[in-house]
């Protein structure tokens, strides 16, 4: 069996990023399973001339603080594309962690355990999902700085919700509408409290803490992506079409 999956970008035979944040070693993990259902080969599908995963790789590479990048993949096609982009991959994700119901937290534990087995320890894990391709290096570094400022508590990136939940309803068992929030709907829009959604773009955690977690969505410290950040998660064809429109708008300076 071939041994693939560990990804390191090197420059002049050394790991490319020599900067550290607060003397912490930072490992970026990019999970890229091959068996996507909604969009076949989603992680490497061409988007405006680049494979989708490259948008995340490029920004991780440009981070001031990331010391090493690891792609966790089970897919030979992804391995091939990533190598063409100048990265080396030395270890493949185990098949049992590449199923439809595989938990991301178990993938992170697998990667951390692998590095420990070869004598490499990292203080900080930053999870960058390739299906959130619009996060930039400045967001990555901002989230890591937020993590350090907040006594190294777990960080999750969030975006301001555009449709306020005060006007959202659920339909109860009797078929009636009921409020999601226990707030009167007569509150003026300008008096609404802000609500945020965990957008999945960035998670930052202590590497040892990962072993005790069930979901990184429960990280307590928010890293707020500003209003100009386009929160898009690539899951369906319509998401790809919207992404292309956004990227083409960037190129035209719209």
CSV table of N, CA and C in Angstrom, one decimal, residues 5 13 28 51 55 86 92 107 132 216 253:
chain,number,residue,atom,x,y,z
A,5,UNK,N,-0.2,11.4,2.1
A,5,UNK,CA,-1.1,12.2,2.9
A,5,UNK,C,-0.4,13.4,3.6
A,13,UNK,N,14.8,23.7,0.6
A,13,UNK,CA,15.0,22.5,1.4
A,13,UNK,C,14.7,22.7,2.9
A,28,UNK,N,-1.3,23.3,10.0
A,28,UNK,CA,-2.6,23.5,9.3
A,28,UNK,C,-3.0,22.2,8.8
A,51,UNK,N,-7.8,24.5,-9.4
A,51,UNK,CA,-8.5,23.5,-8.6
A,51,UNK,C,-9.0,24.1,-7.3
A,55,UNK,N,-7.1,27.3,-3.7
A,55,UNK,CA,-7.5,28.6,-3.0
A,55,UNK,C,-7.1,28.5,-1.6
A,86,UNK,N,3.2,21.6,-6.3
A,86,UNK,CA,4.5,21.8,-5.7
A,86,UNK,C,4.5,21.3,-4.3
A,92,UNK,N,-1.4,8.6,3.3
A,92,UNK,CA,-2.8,8.6,2.9
A,92,UNK,C,-3.7,8.4,4.1
A,107,UNK,N,-10.5,12.7,12.1
A,107,UNK,CA,-9.4,12.9,11.1
A,107,UNK,C,-8.3,13.7,11.7
A,132,UNK,N,-14.4,26.1,1.8
A,132,UNK,CA,-14.5,27.5,2.2
A,132,UNK,C,-13.3,28.3,1.5
A,216,UNK,N,-15.6,20.9,16.8
A,216,UNK,CA,-14.9,22.2,16.9
A,216,UNK,C,-15.9,23.4,16.8
A,253,UNK,N,-12.7,43.9,-10.5
A,253,UNK,CA,-12.7,45.0,-9.5
A,253,UNK,C,-14.0,45.4,-9.1
